[in-house]
Amino acid sequence: MENEHNKLNPEDQAKVDAFLKQGYNETDRKPFRPLKLLGILFVIVSLITGGSLILARMSGVH
């Protein structure tokens, strides 16, 4: 079953494996912090809400 999916001959597969091991495709990333993202979104939504309430009071709508 592996031969059906592997369409490269062994020499070409070895070249591909050697290229992938060189590290050009690796990117160091910081760990994902979902609570930090949630906090940032909460602050942004709160600022927009507060700004809209202030504008509504200044214009006499609320």
CSV table of N, CA, C and O in Angstrom, one decimal:
chain,number,residue,atom,x,y,z
A,1,MET,N,0.8,-1.2,0.0
A,1,MET,CA,0.0,0.0,0.0
A,1,MET,C,0.9,1.3,0.0
A,1,MET,O,0.5,2.3,-0.6
A,2,GLU,N,2.0,1.2,0.6
A,2,GLU,CA,2.9,2.3,0.7
A,2,GLU,C,3.4,2.6,-0.7
A,2,GLU,O,3.6,3.8,-1.1
A,3,ASN,N,3.7,1.6,-1.6
A,3,ASN,CA,4.2,1.8,-2.9
A,3,ASN,C,3.1,2.5,-3.8
A,3,ASN,O,3.5,3.2,-4.7
A,4,GLU,N,1.9,2.4,-3.5
A,4,GLU,CA,0.8,3.0,-4.3
A,4,GLU,C,0.9,4.5,-4.1
A,4,GLU,O,0.7,5.3,-5.0
A,5,HIS,N,1.2,5.0,-2.8
A,5,HIS,CA,1.2,6.4,-2.5
A,5,HIS,C,2.5,7.0,-2.8
A,5,HIS,O,2.6,8.2,-3.0
A,6,ASN,N,3.6,6.3,-2.8
A,6,ASN,CA,4.9,6.8,-3.0
A,6,ASN,C,5.2,6.7,-4.5
A,6,ASN,O,5.5,5.6,-5.0
A,7,LYS,N,5.2,7.8,-5.2
A,7,LYS,CA,5.4,7.8,-6.6
A,7,LYS,C,6.8,8.2,-7.0
A,7,LYS,O,7.2,8.2,-8.2
A,8,LEU,N,7.7,8.5,-6.0
A,8,LEU,CA,9.1,8.8,-6.3
A,8,LEU,C,9.9,7.5,-6.2
A,8,LEU,O,9.7,6.7,-5.4
A,9,ASN,N,11.0,7.5,-7.0
A,9,ASN,CA,11.9,6.4,-6.9
A,9,ASN,C,12.8,6.7,-5.7
A,9,ASN,O,12.8,7.8,-5.1
A,10,PRO,N,13.4,5.7,-5.2
A,10,PRO,CA,14.2,5.8,-3.9
A,10,PRO,C,15.2,6.9,-3.9
A,10,PRO,O,15.5,7.6,-2.9
A,11,GLU,N,15.9,7.2,-5.1
A,11,GLU,CA,16.9,8.2,-5.2
A,11,GLU,C,16.3,9.6,-5.0
A,11,GLU,O,16.8,10.5,-4.3
A,12,ASP,N,15.1,9.8,-5.7
A,12,ASP,CA,14.5,11.1,-5.6
A,12,ASP,C,13.9,11.3,-4.2
A,12,ASP,O,13.9,12.4,-3.7
A,13,GLN,N,13.4,10.2,-3.6
A,13,GLN,CA,12.8,10.3,-2.3
A,13,GLN,C,13.9,10.7,-1.3
A,13,GLN,O,13.7,11.5,-0.3
A,14,ALA,N,15.1,10.2,-1.5
A,14,ALA,CA,16.3,10.5,-0.6
A,14,ALA,C,16.6,12.0,-0.7
A,14,ALA,O,17.0,12.6,0.2
A,15,LYS,N,16.6,12.5,-2.0
A,15,LYS,CA,16.9,13.9,-2.2
A,15,LYS,C,15.8,14.8,-1.5
A,15,LYS,O,16.2,15.8,-0.9
A,16,VAL,N,14.6,14.4,-1.6
A,16,VAL,CA,13.5,15.2,-0.9
A,16,VAL,C,13.7,15.1,0.6
A,16,VAL,O,13.6,16.1,1.3
A,17,ASP,N,14.0,13.9,1.1
A,17,ASP,CA,14.2,13.8,2.6
A,17,ASP,C,15.4,14.6,3.0
A,17,ASP,O,15.3,15.3,4.1
A,18,ALA,N,16.4,14.6,2.3
A,18,ALA,CA,17.6,15.4,2.6
A,18,ALA,C,17.3,16.9,2.6
A,18,ALA,O,17.7,17.7,3.5
A,19,PHE,N,16.5,17.4,1.7
A,19,PHE,CA,16.1,18.8,1.6
A,19,PHE,C,15.3,19.2,2.8
A,19,PHE,O,15.5,20.2,3.4
A,20,LEU,N,14.3,18.3,3.1
A,20,LEU,CA,13.4,18.6,4.2
A,20,LEU,C,14.2,18.6,5.6
A,20,LEU,O,13.8,19.4,6.5
A,21,LYS,N,15.2,17.9,5.7
A,21,LYS,CA,16.0,17.9,6.9
A,21,LYS,C,16.9,19.1,7.1
A,21,LYS,O,17.5,19.3,8.2
A,22,GLN,N,17.1,19.8,6.0
A,22,GLN,CA,18.0,21.0,6.1
A,22,GLN,C,17.5,22.1,7.0
A,22,GLN,O,18.2,22.9,7.5
A,23,GLY,N,16.2,22.2,7.2
A,23,GLY,CA,15.6,23.1,8.1
A,23,GLY,C,15.1,24.4,7.5
A,23,GLY,O,14.7,25.3,8.1
A,24,TYR,N,15.1,24.5,6.1
A,24,TYR,CA,14.5,25.7,5.5
A,24,TYR,C,13.1,25.8,5.7
A,24,TYR,O,12.5,26.9,5.7
A,25,ASN,N,12.4,24.7,5.9
A,25,ASN,CA,10.9,24.8,6.0
A,25,ASN,C,10.5,24.9,7.5
A,25,ASN,O,9.3,24.9,7.8
A,26,GLU,N,11.4,25.0,8.4
A,26,GLU,CA,11.0,25.1,9.8
A,26,GLU,C,10.9,26.6,10.3
A,26,GLU,O,11.8,27.4,9.9
A,27,THR,N,9.9,26.9,11.0
A,27,THR,CA,9.7,28.2,11.5
A,27,THR,C,9.5,28.1,13.0
A,27,THR,O,8.6,27.4,13.5
A,28,ASP,N,10.3,28.9,13.8
A,28,ASP,CA,10.1,28.9,15.2
A,28,ASP,C,9.0,29.8,15.6
A,28,ASP,O,8.9,31.0,15.1
A,29,ARG,N,8.0,29.3,16.3
A,29,ARG,CA,6.8,30.1,16.6
A,29,ARG,C,6.6,30.0,18.1
A,29,ARG,O,6.9,29.0,18.8
A,30,LYS,N,6.1,31.1,18.6
A,30,LYS,CA,5.7,31.1,20.0
A,30,LYS,C,4.4,30.3,20.2
A,30,LYS,O,3.6,30.1,19.3
A,31,PRO,N,4.3,29.7,21.4
A,31,PRO,CA,3.1,28.9,21.6
A,31,PRO,C,1.8,29.7,21.6
A,31,PRO,O,1.8,30.9,22.0
A,32,PHE,N,0.8,29.1,21.1
A,32,PHE,CA,-0.5,29.8,21.0
A,32,PHE,C,-1.1,30.0,22.4
A,32,PHE,O,-1.2,29.1,23.2
A,33,ARG,N,-1.5,31.2,22.7
A,33,ARG,CA,-2.1,31.6,24.0
A,33,ARG,C,-3.6,32.0,23.8
A,33,ARG,O,-3.8,33.2,23.5
A,34,PRO,N,-4.5,31.1,23.9
A,34,PRO,CA,-5.9,31.5,23.7
A,34,PRO,C,-6.4,32.5,24.7
A,34,PRO,O,-7.3,33.3,24.4
A,35,LEU,N,-6.0,32.4,25.9
A,35,LEU,CA,-6.5,33.3,26.9
A,35,LEU,C,-6.0,34.7,26.7
A,35,LEU,O,-6.7,35.7,26.9
A,36,LYS,N,-4.8,34.9,26.2
A,36,LYS,CA,-4.3,36.2,25.8
A,36,LYS,C,-5.1,36.8,24.7
A,36,LYS,O,-5.4,38.0,24.7
A,37,LEU,N,-5.4,36.0,23.7
A,37,LEU,CA,-6.2,36.4,22.5
A,37,LEU,C,-7.6,36.8,23.0
A,37,LEU,O,-8.1,37.8,22.6
A,38,LEU,N,-8.2,36.0,23.9
A,38,LEU,CA,-9.5,36.4,24.5
A,38,LEU,C,-9.4,37.7,25.2
A,38,LEU,O,-10.4,38.5,25.1
A,39,GLY,N,-8.4,37.9,26.0
A,39,GLY,CA,-8.2,39.1,26.7
A,39,GLY,C,-8.1,40.3,25.8
A,39,GLY,O,-8.7,41.4,26.1
A,40,ILE,N,-7.3,40.2,24.8
A,40,ILE,CA,-7.2,41.3,23.8
A,40,ILE,C,-8.5,41.6,23.1
A,40,ILE,O,-8.9,42.8,23.0
A,41,LEU,N,-9.2,40.6,22.7
A,41,LEU,CA,-10.5,40.8,22.1
A,41,LEU,C,-11.5,41.5,23.1
A,41,LEU,O,-12.3,42.4,22.7
A,42,PHE,N,-11.5,41.1,24.4
A,42,PHE,CA,-12.3,41.6,25.4
A,42,PHE,C,-12.0,43.1,25.5
A,42,PHE,O,-13.0,44.0,25.6
A,43,VAL,N,-10.8,43.5,25.6
A,43,VAL,CA,-10.4,44.9,25.7
A,43,VAL,C,-10.8,45.7,24.5
A,43,VAL,O,-11.4,46.8,24.7
A,44,ILE,N,-10.6,45.2,23.3
A,44,ILE,CA,-11.0,45.9,22.1
A,44,ILE,C,-12.5,46.1,22.1
A,44,ILE,O,-13.0,47.2,21.8
A,45,VAL,N,-13.3,45.1,22.4
A,45,VAL,CA,-14.8,45.2,22.3
A,45,VAL,C,-15.3,46.1,23.4
A,45,VAL,O,-16.2,46.9,23.2
A,46,SER,N,-14.6,46.1,24.6
A,46,SER,CA,-15.0,47.0,25.7
A,46,SER,C,-14.7,48.5,25.3
A,46,SER,O,-15.6,49.3,25.6
A,47,LEU,N,-13.6,48.7,24.6
A,47,LEU,CA,-13.3,50.1,24.2
A,47,LEU,C,-14.3,50.6,23.2
A,47,LEU,O,-14.7,51.7,23.2
A,48,ILE,N,-14.6,49.7,22.2
A,48,ILE,CA,-15.6,50.1,21.2
A,48,ILE,C,-17.0,50.4,21.8
A,48,ILE,O,-17.6,51.3,21.5
A,49,THR,N,-17.4,49.5,22.7
A,49,THR,CA,-18.6,49.7,23.4
A,49,THR,C,-18.7,51.0,24.2
A,49,THR,O,-19.6,51.7,24.2
A,50,GLY,N,-17.6,51.2,25.0
A,50,GLY,CA,-17.5,52.4,25.8
A,50,GLY,C,-17.5,53.7,24.9
A,50,GLY,O,-18.2,54.7,25.2
A,51,GLY,N,-16.8,53.6,23.8
A,51,GLY,CA,-16.8,54.8,22.9
A,51,GLY,C,-18.2,55.0,22.3
A,51,GLY,O,-18.6,56.2,22.2
A,52,SER,N,-18.9,54.0,21.9
A,52,SER,CA,-20.2,54.2,21.4
A,52,SER,C,-21.2,54.7,22.4
A,52,SER,O,-22.1,55.5,22.1
A,53,LEU,N,-21.1,54.2,23.7
A,53,LEU,CA,-21.9,54.8,24.8
A,53,LEU,C,-21.7,56.3,25.0
A,53,LEU,O,-22.6,57.0,25.2
A,54,ILE,N,-20.4,56.6,25.0
A,54,ILE,CA,-20.0,58.1,25.2
A,54,ILE,C,-20.6,58.9,24.0
A,54,ILE,O,-21.2,60.0,24.3
A,55,LEU,N,-20.5,58.4,22.8
A,55,LEU,CA,-21.0,59.2,21.7
A,55,LEU,C,-22.5,59.2,21.8
A,55,LEU,O,-23.1,60.3,21.4
A,56,ALA,N,-23.2,58.2,22.2
A,56,ALA,CA,-24.6,58.2,22.3
A,56,ALA,C,-25.1,59.2,23.4
A,56,ALA,O,-26.1,60.0,23.2
A,57,ARG,N,-24.4,59.3,24.5
A,57,ARG,CA,-24.8,60.3,25.5
A,57,ARG,C,-24.5,61.7,25.1
A,57,ARG,O,-25.2,62.6,25.4
A,58,MET,N,-23.4,61.9,24.4
A,58,MET,CA,-23.0,63.2,23.9
A,58,MET,C,-24.0,63.7,22.9
A,58,MET,O,-24.4,64.9,22.8
A,59,SER,N,-24.6,62.8,22.1
A,59,SER,CA,-25.5,63.3,21.0
A,59,SER,C,-27.0,63.3,21.6
A,59,SER,O,-27.9,63.7,20.8
A,60,GLY,N,-27.2,62.8,22.8
A,60,GLY,CA,-28.5,62.8,23.4
A,60,GLY,C,-29.4,61.7,23.0
A,60,GLY,O,-30.6,61.7,23.2
A,61,VAL,N,-28.8,60.6,22.4
A,61,VAL,CA,-29.6,59.4,22.0
A,61,VAL,C,-30.0,58.6,23.3
A,61,VAL,O,-31.1,58.1,23.4
A,62,HIS,N,-29.0,58.5,24.2
A,62,HIS,CA,-29.2,57.7,25.4
A,62,HIS,C,-29.5,58.5,26.6
A,62,HIS,O,-28.9,59.4,27.0
